[in-house]
Coordinates of N, CA and C in Angstrom, one line a residue:
M2 N -16.4 21.6 27.5 CA -16.7 21.0 26.2 C -15.6 21.5 25.3
T3 N -15.0 20.5 24.5 CA -13.9 20.8 23.6 C -14.4 20.8 22.1
N4 N -13.7 21.5 21.3 CA -14.0 21.5 19.9 C -13.2 20.6 19.0
E5 N -12.7 19.5 19.7 CA -11.8 18.6 18.9 C -12.6 17.8 17.9
Q6 N -11.9 17.3 16.9 CA -12.5 16.5 15.8 C -13.0 15.2 16.4
P7 N -14.3 14.8 16.1 CA -14.8 13.5 16.5 C -14.0 12.4 15.8
P8 N -13.9 11.2 16.3 CA -13.2 10.1 15.7 C -14.0 9.4 14.6
L9 N -14.6 10.2 13.7 CA -15.3 9.6 12.6 C -15.4 10.6 11.4
V10 N -15.6 10.0 10.3 CA -15.8 10.8 9.0 C -16.7 10.0 8.1
H11 N -17.5 10.6 7.3 CA -18.3 9.9 6.3 C -17.5 9.9 5.0
V12 N -17.6 8.8 4.3 CA -16.9 8.6 3.0 C -17.2 9.7 2.0
D13 N -18.4 10.3 2.1 CA -18.8 11.4 1.2 C -18.0 12.6 1.4
D14 N -17.4 12.7 2.6 CA -16.6 13.9 3.0 C -15.1 13.8 2.7
L15 N -14.7 12.7 2.2 CA -13.3 12.4 1.9 C -12.8 13.2 0.7
S16 N -11.5 13.6 0.8 CA -10.8 14.2 -0.4 C -9.9 13.1 -1.0
F17 N -10.0 13.0 -2.3 CA -9.2 12.0 -3.0 C -8.1 12.6 -3.7
A18 N -6.9 11.9 -3.8 CA -5.8 12.3 -4.6 C -5.7 11.3 -5.7
E19 N -5.3 11.8 -6.9 CA -5.2 10.9 -8.0 C -3.7 10.5 -8.2
Q20 N -3.5 9.3 -8.5 CA -2.1 8.9 -8.9 C -2.2 7.9 -10.1
S21 N -1.2 8.0 -10.9 CA -1.1 7.1 -12.1 C 0.3 7.0 -12.5
H22 N 0.6 5.9 -13.2 CA 1.9 5.7 -13.8 C 1.8 4.8 -15.0
G23 N 2.2 5.3 -16.1 CA 2.2 4.4 -17.3 C 0.8 4.0 -17.7
D24 N 0.6 2.9 -18.3 CA -0.7 2.4 -18.7 C -1.3 1.4 -17.7
S25 N -0.5 1.0 -16.7 CA -1.0 0.0 -15.8 C -1.6 0.5 -14.5
F26 N -1.0 1.6 -14.0 CA -1.3 2.1 -12.6 C -2.2 3.3 -12.6
Q27 N -3.3 3.3 -11.9 CA -4.1 4.4 -11.7 C -5.0 4.2 -10.5
A28 N -5.2 5.2 -9.7 CA -6.1 5.1 -8.5 C -6.4 6.4 -8.0
R29 N -7.5 6.5 -7.3 CA -7.9 7.6 -6.5 C -7.8 7.1 -5.0
I30 N -7.1 7.9 -4.2 CA -6.8 7.5 -2.8 C -7.2 8.6 -1.8
A31 N -8.0 8.2 -0.8 CA -8.4 9.1 0.2 C -7.8 8.6 1.6
S32 N -7.0 9.4 2.2 CA -6.4 9.1 3.5 C -7.5 9.3 4.5
I33 N -7.6 8.4 5.5 CA -8.7 8.5 6.5 C -8.1 8.7 7.9
A34 N -7.1 7.9 8.2 CA -6.6 7.8 9.6 C -6.3 9.2 10.3
S35 N -5.6 10.0 9.5 CA -5.2 11.3 10.1 C -6.5 12.2 10.4
L36 N -7.5 12.0 9.6 CA -8.8 12.8 9.8 C -9.5 12.4 11.1
I37 N -9.3 11.2 11.5 CA -10.1 10.7 12.7 C -9.3 10.3 13.9
G38 N -8.0 10.7 13.8 CA -7.1 10.5 15.0 C -6.4 9.2 15.1
G39 N -6.4 8.4 14.0 CA -5.7 7.2 14.0 C -4.2 7.4 14.2
R40 N -3.6 6.5 15.0 CA -2.2 6.6 15.4 C -1.3 5.4 15.0
K41 N -1.8 4.2 15.2 CA -1.0 3.0 14.9 C -1.4 2.3 13.7
L42 N -2.6 2.7 13.1 CA -3.0 2.1 11.9 C -3.3 3.1 10.8
G43 N -3.0 2.8 9.6 CA -3.3 3.7 8.5 C -4.5 3.2 7.8
Y44 N -5.4 4.0 7.4 CA -6.6 3.6 6.7 C -6.8 4.5 5.5
R45 N -7.1 3.9 4.4 CA -7.3 4.6 3.1 C -8.5 4.0 2.4
L46 N -9.2 4.8 1.6 CA -10.2 4.3 0.7 C -9.5 4.4 -0.7
V47 N -9.5 3.3 -1.4 CA -8.8 3.3 -2.7 C -9.9 2.9 -3.8
E48 N -9.8 3.6 -4.9 CA -10.7 3.4 -6.0 C -9.8 3.1 -7.3
V49 N -9.9 2.0 -7.9 CA -9.1 1.6 -9.0 C -10.0 1.4 -10.3
P50 N -9.8 2.1 -11.4 CA -10.6 1.9 -12.5 C -10.4 0.5 -13.2
P51 N -11.3 0.1 -14.1 CA -11.1 -1.2 -14.8 C -9.8 -1.3 -15.5
G52 N -9.2 -2.4 -15.4 CA -7.9 -2.7 -16.1 C -6.7 -2.1 -15.4
K53 N -6.8 -1.5 -14.3 CA -5.7 -0.9 -13.6 C -5.4 -1.5 -12.3
R54 N -4.3 -1.1 -11.7 CA -3.9 -1.5 -10.3 C -3.3 -0.2 -9.7
A55 N -3.4 -0.1 -8.3 CA -2.9 1.1 -7.6 C -1.4 1.1 -7.5
W56 N -0.8 -0.1 -7.1 CA 0.6 -0.2 -6.8 C 1.2 -1.4 -7.4
P57 N 2.5 -1.4 -7.6 CA 3.2 -2.6 -8.1 C 3.1 -3.8 -7.1
F58 N 3.3 -5.0 -7.6 CA 3.3 -6.2 -6.8 C 4.5 -6.0 -5.8
H59 N 4.2 -6.1 -4.5 CA 5.2 -5.8 -3.5 C 4.9 -6.6 -2.2
H60 N 5.8 -6.6 -1.3 CA 5.7 -7.1 0.0 C 6.4 -6.2 1.0
H61 N 6.0 -6.2 2.3 CA 6.6 -5.4 3.3 C 7.3 -6.4 4.3
Y62 N 8.5 -6.1 4.7 CA 9.2 -6.9 5.7 C 8.7 -6.5 7.1
V63 N 8.1 -5.3 7.3 CA 7.7 -4.9 8.7 C 6.2 -4.7 8.8
N64 N 5.5 -4.0 7.9 CA 4.1 -3.7 8.1 C 3.2 -4.7 7.5
E65 N 2.0 -4.9 8.2 CA 1.0 -5.7 7.7 C -0.2 -4.9 7.2
E66 N -0.8 -5.4 6.1 CA -1.9 -4.8 5.5 C -3.1 -5.7 5.5
M67 N -4.3 -5.0 5.4 CA -5.6 -5.8 5.2 C -6.4 -5.0 4.3
F68 N -7.1 -5.6 3.4 CA -8.0 -5.0 2.4 C -9.4 -5.6 2.5
F69 N -10.4 -4.7 2.5 CA -11.8 -5.1 2.5 C -12.4 -4.5 1.3
I70 N -12.8 -5.5 0.4 CA -13.4 -5.1 -0.9 C -14.8 -4.6 -0.7
L71 N -15.1 -3.3 -1.1 CA -16.4 -2.7 -0.9 C -17.2 -2.9 -2.1
E72 N -16.6 -2.6 -3.3 CA -17.4 -2.7 -4.6 C -16.5 -3.2 -5.7
G73 N -17.1 -3.8 -6.6 CA -16.3 -4.3 -7.8 C -15.8 -5.6 -7.7
E74 N -15.0 -6.0 -8.7 CA -14.3 -7.3 -8.7 C -13.0 -7.2 -9.3
G75 N -12.1 -8.2 -9.1 CA -10.8 -8.1 -9.6 C -10.1 -9.4 -9.3
E76 N -8.7 -9.2 -9.2 CA -7.9 -10.4 -8.9 C -6.8 -10.0 -7.9
L77 N -6.6 -10.9 -7.0 CA -5.5 -10.7 -6.0 C -4.3 -11.6 -6.5
R78 N -3.2 -10.9 -6.7 CA -1.9 -11.6 -6.9 C -1.4 -11.8 -5.5
H79 N -1.0 -13.0 -5.1 CA -0.5 -13.2 -3.8 C 0.6 -14.3 -3.9
G80 N 1.9 -14.0 -3.6 CA 2.9 -15.0 -3.8 C 2.9 -15.4 -5.3
Q81 N 2.8 -16.7 -5.5 CA 2.8 -17.3 -6.8 C 1.4 -17.5 -7.4
G82 N 0.4 -17.2 -6.5 CA -1.0 -17.5 -6.9 C -1.8 -16.2 -7.4
R83 N -2.9 -16.5 -8.0 CA -3.9 -15.5 -8.4 C -5.2 -15.9 -8.0
H84 N -6.0 -15.0 -7.4 CA -7.3 -15.4 -6.8 C -8.4 -14.3 -7.2
P85 N -9.6 -14.8 -7.7 CA -10.6 -13.8 -7.9 C -11.1 -13.2 -6.7
I86 N -11.4 -11.9 -6.7 CA -12.0 -11.2 -5.6 C -13.2 -10.4 -6.0
R87 N -14.1 -10.1 -5.0 CA -15.3 -9.3 -5.3 C -15.7 -8.7 -4.0
A88 N -16.7 -7.8 -4.1 CA -17.2 -7.1 -2.9 C -17.5 -8.2 -1.8
G89 N -17.0 -7.8 -0.6 CA -17.2 -8.7 0.6 C -16.0 -9.5 1.0
H90 N -15.0 -9.6 0.1 CA -13.8 -10.3 0.4 C -12.9 -9.4 1.4
V91 N -12.3 -10.1 2.3 CA -11.3 -9.5 3.3 C -10.0 -10.2 3.0
I92 N -9.0 -9.5 2.8 CA -7.7 -10.0 2.4 C -6.6 -9.6 3.4
A93 N -5.8 -10.6 3.8 CA -4.7 -10.3 4.7 C -3.4 -10.3 3.9
A94 N -2.5 -9.3 4.2 CA -1.2 -9.2 3.6 C -0.2 -9.0 4.7
P95 N 0.2 -10.2 5.4 CA 1.1 -10.1 6.6 C 2.5 -9.7 6.1
P96 N 3.4 -9.2 7.0 CA 4.7 -9.0 6.6 C 5.5 -10.3 6.3
G97 N 6.5 -10.1 5.4 CA 7.3 -11.3 5.1 C 8.0 -11.1 3.8
D98 N 8.6 -12.2 3.3 CA 9.4 -12.1 2.0 C 8.5 -12.1 0.8
A99 N 9.0 -12.5 -0.3 CA 8.3 -12.4 -1.6 C 7.1 -13.4 -1.6
D100 N 7.1 -14.4 -0.7 CA 5.9 -15.3 -0.7 C 4.7 -14.5 -0.2
Q101 N 4.9 -13.4 0.4 CA 3.8 -12.5 0.9 C 3.5 -11.3 0.0
A102 N 4.1 -11.3 -1.2 CA 3.9 -10.2 -2.1 C 2.5 -10.2 -2.5
H103 N 1.9 -9.0 -2.8 CA 0.5 -8.9 -3.1 C 0.2 -7.7 -4.0
Q104 N -0.9 -7.8 -4.7 CA -1.3 -6.7 -5.6 C -2.8 -7.0 -5.9
L105 N -3.6 -5.9 -5.9 CA -5.0 -6.0 -6.3 C -5.1 -5.4 -7.7
I106 N -5.7 -6.1 -8.6 CA -5.9 -5.7 -10.0 C -7.4 -5.7 -10.3
N107 N -7.9 -4.6 -10.9 CA -9.3 -4.5 -11.3 C -9.4 -5.2 -12.7
T108 N -10.0 -6.4 -12.6 CA -10.3 -7.1 -13.9 C -11.7 -7.0 -14.3
G109 N -12.5 -6.2 -13.5 CA -13.9 -6.1 -13.8 C -14.2 -4.9 -14.7
S110 N -15.5 -4.6 -14.9 CA -15.9 -3.5 -15.8 C -16.3 -2.3 -15.0
Q111 N -16.3 -2.4 -13.6 CA -16.7 -1.2 -12.8 C -15.5 -0.9 -11.9
T112 N -15.5 0.2 -11.2 CA -14.5 0.6 -10.3 C -14.4 -0.4 -9.2
L113 N -13.1 -0.7 -8.9 CA -12.8 -1.6 -7.7 C -12.6 -0.6 -6.5
R114 N -13.4 -0.8 -5.5 CA -13.3 0.2 -4.3 C -13.0 -0.7 -3.1
Y115 N -11.9 -0.3 -2.4 CA -11.6 -1.1 -1.2 C -11.0 -0.2 -0.1
L116 N -11.2 -0.7 1.2 CA -10.6 -0.1 2.3 C -9.3 -0.8 2.6
A117 N -8.2 0.0 2.6 CA -6.9 -0.5 2.9 C -6.5 -0.1 4.3
V118 N -6.1 -1.1 5.2 CA -5.7 -0.8 6.5 C -4.3 -1.4 6.7
S119 N -3.4 -0.6 7.4 CA -2.1 -1.1 7.6 C -1.5 -0.6 8.9
T120 N -0.6 -1.5 9.4 CA 0.2 -1.0 10.6 C 1.1 0.1 10.0
M121 N 1.5 1.0 10.9 CA 2.3 2.2 10.4 C 3.6 2.1 11.1
E122 N 4.2 1.0 11.2 CA 5.6 0.9 11.8 C 6.6 1.3 10.9
Q123 N 7.6 1.9 11.4 CA 8.8 2.4 10.6 C 10.0 2.3 11.5
P124 N 11.1 2.0 10.8 CA 11.3 2.0 9.4 C 10.7 0.7 8.8
D125 N 10.3 0.8 7.5 CA 9.8 -0.3 6.8 C 10.7 -0.6 5.6
V126 N 10.9 -1.8 5.2 CA 11.6 -2.3 4.1 C 10.7 -3.1 3.2
F127 N 10.6 -2.8 1.9 CA 9.7 -3.6 1.1 C 10.4 -4.0 -0.2
G128 N 9.9 -5.1 -0.8 CA 10.4 -5.6 -2.0 C 9.4 -5.6 -3.1
Y129 N 10.0 -5.6 -4.3 CA 9.2 -5.6 -5.5 C 9.7 -6.8 -6.4
P130 N 9.1 -8.0 -6.3 CA 9.6 -9.1 -7.0 C 9.6 -9.0 -8.6
D131 N 8.6 -8.2 -9.1 CA 8.6 -8.1 -10.6 C 9.8 -7.3 -11.1
S132 N 10.2 -6.3 -10.4 CA 11.3 -5.5 -10.9 C 12.6 -5.7 -10.1
D133 N 12.6 -6.6 -9.2 CA 13.8 -7.0 -8.4 C 14.4 -5.8 -7.7
K134 N 13.6 -4.9 -7.2 CA 14.1 -3.8 -6.4 C 13.5 -3.8 -5.0
F135 N 14.0 -2.9 -4.2 CA 13.6 -2.8 -2.8 C 13.5 -1.3 -2.4
G136 N 12.8 -1.0 -1.4 CA 12.7 0.3 -0.9 C 12.8 0.4 0.7
V137 N 13.2 1.5 1.2 CA 13.3 1.7 2.6 C 12.7 3.1 2.9
F138 N 11.8 3.2 3.9 CA 11.3 4.4 4.5 C 11.7 4.5 5.9
V139 N 12.2 5.7 6.3 CA 12.5 6.0 7.7 C 11.9 7.3 8.1
G140 N 11.2 7.4 9.2 CA 10.6 8.7 9.6 C 9.1 8.7 9.4
A141 N 8.6 7.9 8.4 CA 7.1 7.8 8.2 C 7.0 6.5 7.4
A142 N 6.1 5.7 7.9 CA 5.8 4.4 7.2 C 5.1 4.7 5.8
P143 N 5.1 3.6 4.9 CA 4.4 3.8 3.7 C 3.0 4.2 4.0
G144 N 2.5 5.2 3.3 CA 1.2 5.7 3.6 C 1.2 6.9 4.5
G145 N 2.3 7.1 5.2 CA 2.5 8.3 6.1 C 2.9 9.5 5.2
P146 N 2.9 10.6 5.9 CA 3.3 11.8 5.1 C 4.8 11.8 4.6
R147 N 4.9 12.0 3.3 CA 6.3 11.9 2.7 C 7.2 13.0 3.4
S148 N 6.6 14.1 3.8 CA 7.4 15.2 4.3 C 8.0 14.8 5.7
S149 N 7.5 13.8 6.3 CA 8.0 13.3 7.6 C 9.2 12.3 7.4
R150 N 9.4 11.9 6.2 CA 10.5 10.9 6.0 C 11.8 11.5 6.1
Q151 N 12.7 10.9 6.9 CA 14.1 11.4 7.1 C 15.0 10.7 6.1
F152 N 14.5 9.5 5.6 CA 15.3 8.8 4.6 C 14.4 7.9 3.8
E153 N 14.7 7.9 2.5 CA 13.9 7.1 1.5 C 14.8 6.7 0.5
F154 N 14.8 5.4 0.2 CA 15.8 4.9 -0.8 C 15.1 3.7 -1.6
F155 N 15.3 3.7 -2.9 CA 14.9 2.5 -3.7 C 16.2 2.1 -4.5
G156 N 16.4 0.8 -4.5 CA 17.5 0.3 -5.2 C 17.4 -1.2 -5.6
R157 N 18.5 -1.8 -6.0 CA 18.5 -3.2 -6.3 C 19.6 -3.9 -5.5
K158 N 19.3 -5.1 -5.1 CA 20.3 -5.9 -4.4 C 21.6 -6.1 -5.2
S159 N 21.5 -6.1 -6.6 CA 22.6 -6.2 -7.4 C 23.7 -5.1 -7.2
S160 N 23.3 -4.0 -6.6 CA 24.2 -2.9 -6.4 C 24.7 -2.9 -5.0
E161 N 24.6 -4.1 -4.3 CA 25.0 -4.2 -2.9 C 26.5 -4.0 -2.8
L162 N 26.9 -3.4 -1.7 CA 28.3 -3.1 -1.4 C 28.7 -4.0 -0.1
D163 N 29.9 -4.3 0.0 CA 30.4 -4.9 1.2 C 30.4 -3.9 2.3
Y164 N 30.1 -4.3 3.5 CA 30.1 -3.5 4.7 C 31.3 -2.6 4.8
W165 N 32.5 -3.1 4.6 CA 33.7 -2.4 4.8 C 34.2 -1.6 3.5
E166 N 33.5 -1.7 2.4 CA 33.9 -0.9 1.2 C 34.0 0.6 1.5
G167 N 35.1 1.2 1.1 CA 35.2 2.6 1.2 C 35.6 3.1 2.6
E168 N 35.8 2.2 3.6 CA 36.2 2.6 4.9 C 37.7 2.5 5.1

């Protein structure tokens, strides 16, 4: 008989980390995958207060995400569209260009609570259409431990260099 951790956890036993930025972004996030032995998928429980969003409008070129709305209501920004969401909705965010950009916004009066699931492939490259920037993670996919990243960069295409510049 082994003393290894069983592949399950109850949501009441999760530890949440708080994140916020400016007036628009605020969330409580609990990582789940590492607690239950997940290897190829990342799972998080996300709680967003009314009027806020957890992350900027973005898309991934490599990783796919899925969101299952557990409680509350809000709005999904997806590509050029906006769609009302509520408990019970399942949302796909496949990899791709800005047409696959997505963001969940709590437009309701209660906490928006959802399960976020994603592939954990790396390196990943992601874009932010609202601010015209991009990011790259190598060593750990978005949602993975920041301490495992060997390279992380955010920039704008406007600062692009020619391949041979400086050589």
